[in-house]
Short mmCIF file of C-alpha atoms and ligand atoms in Angstrom, two decimals:
data_model
loop_
_atom_site.label_atom_id
_atom_site.label_comp_id
_atom_site.label_asym_id
_atom_site.label_seq_id
_atom_site.Cartn_x
_atom_site.Cartn_y
_atom_site.Cartn_z
CA ILE A 38 -11.61 -10.87 25.00
CA SER A 39 -11.52 -11.93 21.31
CA ILE A 40 -8.16 -12.35 19.59
CA MET A 41 -7.70 -10.50 16.36
CA ILE A 42 -5.55 -8.90 13.68
CA LEU A 43 -4.94 -5.19 14.16
CA VAL A 44 -5.02 -3.34 10.82
CA THR A 45 -3.92 0.27 11.19
CA GLY A 46 -5.06 2.58 8.39
CA GLY A 47 -7.65 -0.11 7.66
CA LEU A 48 -10.03 2.42 6.05
CA GLY A 49 -7.41 3.38 3.49
CA PHE A 50 -7.08 2.04 -0.06
CA ILE A 51 -4.84 -1.00 0.53
CA GLY A 52 -5.92 -1.35 4.15
CA ALA A 53 -9.61 -1.77 3.32
CA HIS A 54 -8.92 -4.39 0.64
CA THR A 55 -6.69 -6.29 3.08
CA VAL A 56 -9.40 -6.13 5.77
CA VAL A 57 -11.93 -7.66 3.34
CA ALA A 58 -9.47 -10.42 2.43
CA LEU A 59 -8.82 -11.14 6.15
CA LEU A 60 -12.57 -11.24 6.91
CA ASP A 61 -13.12 -13.57 3.93
CA LYS A 62 -10.62 -15.94 5.58
CA ASN A 63 -12.52 -15.74 8.87
CA HIS A 64 -9.94 -13.69 10.71
CA LYS A 65 -11.25 -11.26 13.32
CA VAL A 66 -10.15 -7.73 12.43
CA LEU A 67 -9.64 -4.61 14.52
CA ILE A 68 -9.26 -1.44 12.45
CA VAL A 69 -7.62 1.65 13.91
CA ASP A 70 -7.89 4.70 11.65
CA ASP A 71 -7.85 8.41 12.55
CA LEU A 72 -9.81 9.33 9.39
CA SER A 73 -7.21 12.01 8.59
CA ASN A 74 -6.92 10.69 5.02
CA SER A 75 -9.85 8.28 4.70
CA SER A 76 -13.63 8.29 4.98
CA ILE A 77 -15.89 6.48 7.45
CA SER A 78 -18.02 5.41 4.45
CA VAL A 79 -15.31 2.82 3.69
CA LEU A 80 -16.39 0.87 6.79
CA ALA A 81 -19.85 0.25 5.28
CA GLY A 82 -18.13 -0.68 2.02
CA ILE A 83 -16.02 -3.29 3.82
CA VAL A 84 -19.14 -4.76 5.50
CA SER A 85 -21.02 -5.01 2.22
CA ALA A 86 -17.99 -6.39 0.33
CA SER A 87 -17.30 -9.09 2.93
CA GLY A 88 -20.64 -9.60 4.68
CA LYS A 89 -18.75 -9.33 7.98
CA SER A 90 -18.00 -6.52 10.41
CA PRO A 91 -14.57 -5.59 11.67
CA VAL A 92 -14.24 -3.80 15.02
CA PHE A 93 -13.40 -0.11 14.42
CA GLU A 94 -11.59 2.28 16.77
CA GLN A 95 -11.00 5.87 15.67
CA PHE A 96 -7.93 7.51 17.17
CA ASP A 97 -4.46 8.77 16.30
CA LEU A 98 -1.70 6.23 16.92
CA LYS A 99 0.66 9.12 17.74
CA ASN A 100 -1.21 9.08 21.07
CA MET A 101 0.71 6.50 23.13
CA GLN A 102 -1.85 6.40 25.97
CA LYS A 103 -4.64 5.42 23.57
CA THR A 104 -2.37 2.94 21.80
CA GLU A 105 -1.49 1.28 25.13
CA GLN A 106 -5.19 1.16 26.05
CA LEU A 107 -5.94 -0.63 22.76
CA PHE A 108 -3.60 -3.48 23.74
CA ARG A 109 -5.36 -3.73 27.11
CA ASP A 110 -8.83 -3.77 25.51
CA TYR A 111 -8.06 -6.42 22.90
CA THR A 112 -5.89 -9.51 22.54
CA ILE A 113 -4.06 -8.68 19.34
CA ASP A 114 -2.35 -11.61 17.66
CA GLY A 115 -0.98 -9.89 14.57
CA ILE A 116 -0.45 -6.34 13.27
CA ILE A 117 -0.57 -5.01 9.72
CA HIS A 118 0.57 -1.39 9.82
CA PHE A 119 -0.67 0.70 6.89
CA ALA A 120 -1.45 3.99 8.64
CA ALA A 121 0.78 6.70 7.14
CA TYR A 122 0.72 9.75 4.89
CA LYS A 123 1.73 8.76 1.37
CA ALA A 124 1.83 11.75 -0.97
CA VAL A 125 5.37 12.14 -2.31
CA GLY A 126 4.96 15.77 -3.39
CA GLU A 127 3.20 16.83 -0.17
CA SER A 128 6.02 15.27 1.86
CA THR A 129 8.53 17.69 0.32
CA GLU A 130 6.37 20.61 1.54
CA LYS A 131 5.63 19.17 5.02
CA PRO A 132 8.59 16.96 5.96
CA LEU A 133 8.11 17.22 9.73
CA ASP A 134 4.43 16.21 9.51
CA TYR A 135 5.54 13.17 7.51
CA TYR A 136 8.29 12.16 9.95
CA GLU A 137 6.01 12.64 12.95
CA ASN A 138 2.99 10.88 11.43
CA ASN A 139 4.85 8.03 9.71
CA ILE A 140 7.39 7.23 12.43
CA THR A 141 5.81 7.93 15.87
CA PRO A 142 2.85 5.52 15.43
CA LEU A 143 5.25 2.81 14.26
CA ILE A 144 7.38 3.20 17.37
CA ASN A 145 4.30 3.29 19.63
CA LEU A 146 2.97 0.08 18.10
CA LEU A 147 6.29 -1.73 18.47
CA LEU A 148 6.71 -0.52 22.07
CA CYS A 149 3.29 -2.02 22.89
CA ALA A 150 3.75 -5.20 20.83
CA LYS A 151 7.02 -6.15 22.50
CA GLU A 152 5.26 -6.09 25.91
CA GLN A 153 2.62 -8.63 24.81
CA PRO A 154 2.95 -12.20 26.20
CA GLY A 155 2.55 -14.03 22.87
CA GLN A 156 4.09 -13.79 19.39
CA ILE A 157 2.83 -10.75 17.48
CA PRO A 158 3.63 -11.04 13.76
CA PHE A 159 4.18 -7.51 12.42
CA ILE A 160 3.70 -6.60 8.75
CA PHE A 161 5.07 -3.20 7.69
CA SER A 162 3.66 -1.42 4.66
CA SER A 163 6.64 -0.21 2.66
CA SER A 164 7.19 0.86 -0.95
CA CYS A 165 9.39 0.28 -4.00
CA THR A 166 10.15 3.98 -3.68
CA VAL A 167 13.00 2.93 -1.36
CA TYR A 168 14.91 1.77 -4.48
CA GLY A 169 14.75 5.14 -6.25
CA GLU A 170 16.08 4.79 -9.83
CA ALA A 171 17.27 1.18 -9.68
CA ASN A 172 20.51 0.14 -11.42
CA THR A 173 19.06 -3.24 -12.45
CA LEU A 174 15.64 -4.16 -13.83
CA PRO A 175 13.58 -6.06 -12.81
CA ILE A 176 14.20 -4.89 -9.23
CA SER A 177 15.02 -7.59 -6.68
CA GLU A 178 15.08 -7.22 -2.87
CA ASN A 179 18.86 -6.96 -2.84
CA GLU A 180 18.86 -3.98 -5.16
CA PRO A 181 20.79 -1.34 -3.17
CA ILE A 182 18.62 1.15 -1.30
CA LYS A 183 19.20 4.65 -2.69
CA MET A 184 19.20 7.98 -0.90
CA ALA A 185 15.46 8.70 -0.55
CA MET A 186 14.06 11.03 -3.22
CA SER A 187 11.46 12.47 -0.82
CA PRO A 188 10.75 12.69 2.92
CA TYR A 189 7.89 10.24 2.26
CA GLY A 190 10.31 7.70 0.77
CA ASN A 191 12.69 8.32 3.66
CA THR A 192 9.97 7.52 6.21
CA LYS A 193 9.62 4.13 4.51
CA GLN A 194 13.37 3.49 4.61
CA ILE A 195 13.58 4.56 8.26
CA GLY A 196 10.42 2.56 9.08
CA GLU A 197 11.94 -0.62 7.66
CA GLU A 198 15.11 -0.10 9.72
CA ILE A 199 13.11 0.50 12.91
CA VAL A 200 11.12 -2.71 12.36
CA ARG A 201 14.30 -4.67 11.58
CA ASP A 202 16.15 -3.39 14.66
CA ALA A 203 13.18 -3.97 16.98
CA THR A 204 12.76 -7.53 15.69
CA ASN A 205 16.49 -8.19 16.25
CA VAL A 206 16.12 -7.39 19.95
CA TYR A 207 12.60 -8.50 20.88
CA ALA A 208 11.82 -12.17 20.25
CA ASN A 209 8.05 -11.84 20.04
CA ILE A 210 7.63 -9.52 17.05
CA PRO A 211 8.71 -11.50 13.98
CA SER A 212 8.20 -9.10 11.07
CA ILE A 213 8.12 -8.55 7.33
CA SER A 214 8.39 -5.34 5.27
CA LEU A 215 6.35 -5.45 2.07
CA ARG A 216 7.57 -3.16 -0.73
CA TYR A 217 4.57 -2.38 -2.96
CA PHE A 218 5.04 -1.36 -6.54
CA ASN A 219 2.01 0.47 -7.98
CA PRO A 220 -1.30 -0.64 -6.45
CA ILE A 221 -4.33 -0.03 -8.71
CA GLY A 222 -7.89 -1.25 -9.14
CA ALA A 223 -10.75 -1.94 -6.76
CA HIS A 224 -12.61 -4.81 -5.14
CA SER A 225 -14.66 -6.86 -7.62
CA SER A 226 -17.83 -5.91 -5.69
CA ALA A 227 -17.13 -2.21 -6.46
CA LYS A 228 -18.05 -1.55 -2.82
CA ILE A 229 -14.54 -0.33 -1.98
CA GLY A 230 -11.81 1.24 -4.12
CA GLU A 231 -9.36 4.10 -4.33
CA LEU A 232 -10.78 7.31 -2.81
CA PRO A 233 -8.26 10.05 -3.49
CA LEU A 234 -9.26 13.12 -1.47
CA GLY A 235 -8.73 16.16 -3.73
CA VAL A 236 -6.98 16.08 -7.11
CA PRO A 237 -5.54 12.56 -7.64
CA GLN A 238 -1.75 12.43 -7.74
CA ASN A 239 -1.68 8.86 -9.04
CA LEU A 240 -2.21 7.86 -12.66
CA VAL A 241 -5.13 5.44 -12.52
CA PRO A 242 -7.55 7.48 -10.37
CA PHE A 243 -6.78 10.47 -12.59
CA ILE A 244 -7.61 8.34 -15.65
CA THR A 245 -10.92 7.10 -14.23
CA GLN A 246 -11.92 10.62 -13.10
CA THR A 247 -11.10 11.93 -16.60
CA ALA A 248 -13.18 9.17 -18.17
CA ALA A 249 -16.00 10.05 -15.74
CA GLY A 250 -15.84 13.68 -16.86
CA ILE A 251 -14.63 14.94 -13.49
CA ARG A 252 -11.26 16.01 -14.99
CA GLU A 253 -10.88 17.78 -18.35
CA SER A 254 -8.07 15.58 -19.63
CA LEU A 255 -5.09 13.59 -18.42
CA THR A 256 -1.63 15.12 -18.65
CA VAL A 257 1.06 12.58 -19.45
CA PHE A 258 4.09 13.76 -17.49
CA GLY A 259 6.67 13.52 -20.26
CA ASN A 260 7.13 11.32 -23.31
CA ASP A 261 10.85 11.85 -23.83
CA TYR A 262 12.09 9.11 -21.48
CA PRO A 263 14.38 6.32 -22.75
CA THR A 264 11.55 3.74 -22.97
CA HIS A 265 9.73 2.00 -25.85
CA ASP A 266 7.23 4.82 -26.20
CA GLY A 267 8.96 7.62 -24.26
CA THR A 268 6.72 7.38 -21.19
CA CYS A 269 7.65 6.02 -17.73
CA ILE A 270 7.32 2.35 -16.92
CA ARG A 271 5.80 0.99 -13.68
CA ASP A 272 4.63 -2.32 -12.24
CA TYR A 273 0.88 -1.91 -11.73
CA ILE A 274 -0.47 -4.55 -9.35
CA HIS A 275 -4.16 -5.25 -8.62
CA VAL A 276 -4.97 -4.17 -5.06
CA GLU A 277 -6.74 -7.51 -4.47
CA ASP A 278 -3.52 -9.37 -5.31
CA LEU A 279 -1.73 -7.04 -2.94
CA ALA A 280 -4.27 -7.80 -0.17
CA GLN A 281 -3.68 -11.55 -0.62
CA ALA A 282 0.06 -10.99 -0.22
CA HIS A 283 -0.51 -9.56 3.28
CA ILE A 284 -2.40 -12.71 4.29
CA ALA A 285 0.38 -14.85 2.81
CA ALA A 286 2.99 -12.86 4.76
CA LEU A 287 1.04 -13.15 8.04
CA GLU A 288 0.51 -16.90 7.58
CA PHE A 289 4.16 -17.40 6.64
CA ILE A 290 5.30 -15.81 9.91
CA GLN A 291 2.71 -17.69 11.97
CA GLN A 292 3.80 -21.01 10.44
CA SER A 293 7.56 -20.38 10.45
CA ASN A 294 7.46 -19.60 14.17
CA GLN A 295 11.01 -18.16 14.10
CA PRO A 296 11.57 -15.58 16.85
CA HIS A 297 13.53 -12.53 15.60
CA PHE A 298 12.48 -13.35 12.01
CA TYR A 299 12.76 -10.33 9.69
CA ASP A 300 12.68 -10.14 5.89
CA VAL A 301 11.56 -7.88 3.04
CA PHE A 302 9.55 -8.76 -0.09
CA ASN A 303 8.79 -6.94 -3.33
CA LEU A 304 5.13 -7.08 -4.31
CA GLY A 305 4.54 -6.57 -8.02
CA THR A 306 3.49 -8.45 -11.14
CA GLY A 307 7.02 -8.54 -12.59
CA LYS A 308 5.74 -6.82 -15.75
CA GLY A 309 6.39 -3.20 -16.69
CA GLN A 310 3.70 -1.06 -18.33
CA SER A 311 4.21 2.45 -19.71
CA VAL A 312 1.81 5.33 -19.14
CA LEU A 313 0.60 5.04 -22.74
CA ASP A 314 0.19 1.26 -22.33
CA ILE A 315 -2.13 1.98 -19.38
CA ILE A 316 -4.08 4.60 -21.32
CA HIS A 317 -4.59 2.21 -24.24
CA ALA A 318 -5.56 -0.66 -21.93
CA PHE A 319 -8.06 1.59 -20.17
CA GLU A 320 -9.60 2.66 -23.49
CA ARG A 321 -9.93 -1.02 -24.40
CA VAL A 322 -11.64 -2.11 -21.17
CA SER A 323 -13.86 0.99 -20.82
CA GLY A 324 -14.76 1.31 -24.50
CA GLN A 325 -14.09 5.04 -24.15
CA SER A 326 -11.34 7.12 -25.70
CA LEU A 327 -9.37 8.99 -23.08
CA PRO A 328 -8.50 12.66 -23.73
CA TYR A 329 -4.86 13.30 -22.83
CA VAL A 330 -2.11 15.80 -23.53
CA ILE A 331 1.64 15.38 -23.25
CA GLY A 332 3.05 17.66 -20.58
CA LYS A 333 6.38 18.27 -18.88
CA ARG A 334 8.20 15.59 -16.88
CA ARG A 335 7.21 15.43 -13.18
CA LYS A 336 10.05 16.09 -10.72
CA GLY A 337 11.16 12.95 -8.89
CA ASP A 338 9.76 10.43 -11.35
CA VAL A 339 12.00 7.45 -12.06
CA VAL A 340 12.19 6.18 -15.66
CA ALA A 341 11.26 2.58 -14.91
CA ALA A 342 10.48 0.36 -11.92
CA TYR A 343 9.11 -3.16 -12.01
CA ALA A 344 9.56 -6.06 -9.62
CA GLU A 345 11.58 -9.25 -9.67
CA THR A 346 8.96 -11.46 -8.02
CA THR A 347 10.57 -14.85 -7.30
CA LYS A 348 11.31 -14.26 -3.60
CA ALA A 349 7.64 -13.72 -2.64
CA GLU A 350 6.58 -16.52 -4.98
CA LYS A 351 9.02 -18.98 -3.40
CA MET A 352 8.89 -17.99 0.27
CA LEU A 353 5.35 -16.67 0.64
CA ASP A 354 3.85 -19.00 -1.96
CA TRP A 355 2.17 -15.91 -3.41
CA LYS A 356 2.05 -14.38 -6.87
CA ALA A 357 -0.09 -11.75 -8.57
CA THR A 358 -2.71 -13.47 -10.73
CA ARG A 359 -5.00 -10.66 -11.91
CA THR A 360 -4.37 -8.93 -15.25
CA ILE A 361 -3.88 -5.25 -15.93
CA ASP A 362 -7.21 -5.25 -17.81
CA GLU A 363 -9.01 -6.70 -14.77
CA ALA A 364 -7.43 -4.07 -12.56
CA LEU A 365 -8.35 -1.19 -14.86
CA TYR A 366 -11.86 -2.55 -15.40
CA SER A 367 -12.39 -2.80 -11.61
CA ALA A 368 -11.11 0.76 -11.18
CA TRP A 369 -13.53 1.96 -13.85
CA LYS A 370 -16.50 0.08 -12.31
CA TRP A 371 -15.65 1.63 -8.93
CA GLU A 372 -15.42 5.15 -10.41
CA GLN A 373 -18.79 4.72 -12.15
CA GLN A 374 -20.64 3.68 -8.98
CA LEU A 375 -19.16 6.59 -6.99
CA LYS A 376 -21.76 9.36 -6.59
CA ARG A 377 -19.40 12.33 -6.83
C1 WQD B 619 2.80 6.59 -12.31
C2 WQD B 619 3.26 7.12 -13.65
C3 WQD B 619 3.78 9.45 -13.65
C4 WQD B 619 -0.25 10.95 -12.95
C5 WQD B 619 3.79 6.88 -6.39
C6 WQD B 619 4.68 6.90 -5.18
C7 WQD B 619 4.78 5.51 -4.61
C8 WQD B 619 3.41 5.00 -4.36
C9 WQD B 619 2.58 4.98 -5.65
C10 WQD B 619 2.86 5.51 -2.10
C11 WQD B 619 4.41 8.09 -13.52
C12 WQD B 619 2.60 9.15 -14.56
C13 WQD B 619 0.84 10.11 -13.14
C14 WQD B 619 -0.68 11.79 -14.02
C15 WQD B 619 1.06 10.89 -15.40
N1 WQD B 619 2.77 5.81 -3.40
N2 WQD B 619 1.47 10.08 -14.35
N3 WQD B 619 0.00 11.71 -15.21
O1 WQD B 619 4.85 7.99 -8.98
O2 WQD B 619 5.07 5.55 -9.71
O3 WQD B 619 4.41 6.08 -7.36
O4 WQD B 619 2.53 6.34 -6.11
O5 WQD B 619 3.30 4.54 -1.59
O6 WQD B 619 5.53 5.60 -3.43
O7 WQD B 619 5.96 7.30 -5.58
O8 WQD B 619 2.81 6.48 -9.21
O9 WQD B 619 0.59 6.84 -10.22
O10 WQD B 619 1.88 8.86 -9.34
O11 WQD B 619 2.64 7.72 -11.43
O12 WQD B 619 1.66 10.86 -16.50
O13 WQD B 619 -1.65 12.58 -13.91
O14 WQD B 619 2.18 7.86 -14.23
O15 WQD B 619 4.65 10.40 -14.26
O16 WQD B 619 5.27 7.89 -14.63
P1 WQD B 619 4.38 6.58 -8.89
P2 WQD B 619 1.90 7.52 -10.02
#
C-alpha cells in the first residue's frame, strides 16, 4: 500500500494547482473529487503540467461508507481538504445544500482520520470571507470574525471550528486552516487554470472571457465606494503562490510534530488592488482594451480586504512572490488556449 497525500476537490481550481505542486515535490497524491463542480479533463491537465499521475477516485465524501473504504484502501499520511461548494450568491439560494455539502464531508474525513494509527496532518481550505468587512486593514489573523455574510461564509467559519475542536481532542490530526484572499491566475504551463462552469461570478475569469469575446463587456459592480478610485479593493494572489502555501503548511506540521497543533493563516500578497487597477493591469499585459461599464453595487461586497502576511511568512516560511501582472498574464494565456 503506498502512502500518500489525500487532496479532496483536487480537480478544482486551487486543488489542481496544489496537486501539481505536490507532484513536483515528489509527493504521492490521491485525489477524491465527485465532479459536481469540476471536469475530468483537469486530470489530464495535471498530468501534462507535472509529468506525473496522481491516483484518482471519484465519489461523494458525504458517503461515509465510501470514505471509510478509502482509508482502508490507501495509507493516507496527510489531508488537504478543498472539496466544497463556493459560490456566495448561490449559497443564499440553497443554504441547506451548502451546509450538507460543505460540512458532512469534513466531519466524515475527520472521523476517519482520527482512527488512523499515525499522525495525519489536516489542512482546511478556508477563506478571508470569515472576516466580513474588517475593522482594520491590512487584515491579520486576530481580526475578529464577523457574523457570516452568506451561508457559504458560515460553512467556512463552522468548518474552522470543527477542525479546531477535533484537533483539541484527537492527538493525531494536527491541523491548519488557510484563509485565502482572492486566488487568480493559472499554471505557467497553461495546462490547468480556472474553469468556471456557467457565467463567471469572479472578476478575473469574467475579464478573460470578455477579452476572449465570450462576454459582451465587464460590469464593474459600483464605483462609488470610499476607495482611491471608487471601486472595491481586494488582495489578488497567484494560484501558484497559493499552492506553495499548502505545501509549506503541510511541511510545517510534519516538522513541528506537535500533537493537537491547530492554527490559522491568512494567505494573500499583502497588497490591495481595486477593480479598475485590475482592469488596467489586464489591458497592459494582454495588449487589449477591455470593454466595461459601471453598474450597480453587488449585494454583500465588502469595500476592501487585503492580508497582513507576516504570520505565514514567519511561521510557514512562505510568502507570495508572483506579481499581479504575472497572474493576469497566466490567466489570459489559459483563457486563450481553452477551446470554448
Ligand atoms: C472581486 C471584486 C466585485 C465580478 C469571492 C468570495 C470569496 C472567494 C473569492 C470563495 C469585487 C468585483 C466581480 C464582476 C466586478 N470565493 N466584480 N464585476 O467577491 O472578493 O470573493 O470570491 O472562496 O469567498 O467572496 O471576489 O472576484 O467575485 O469580486 O466588478 O463581474 O470584483 O464587486 O469588488 P470576492 P470576486
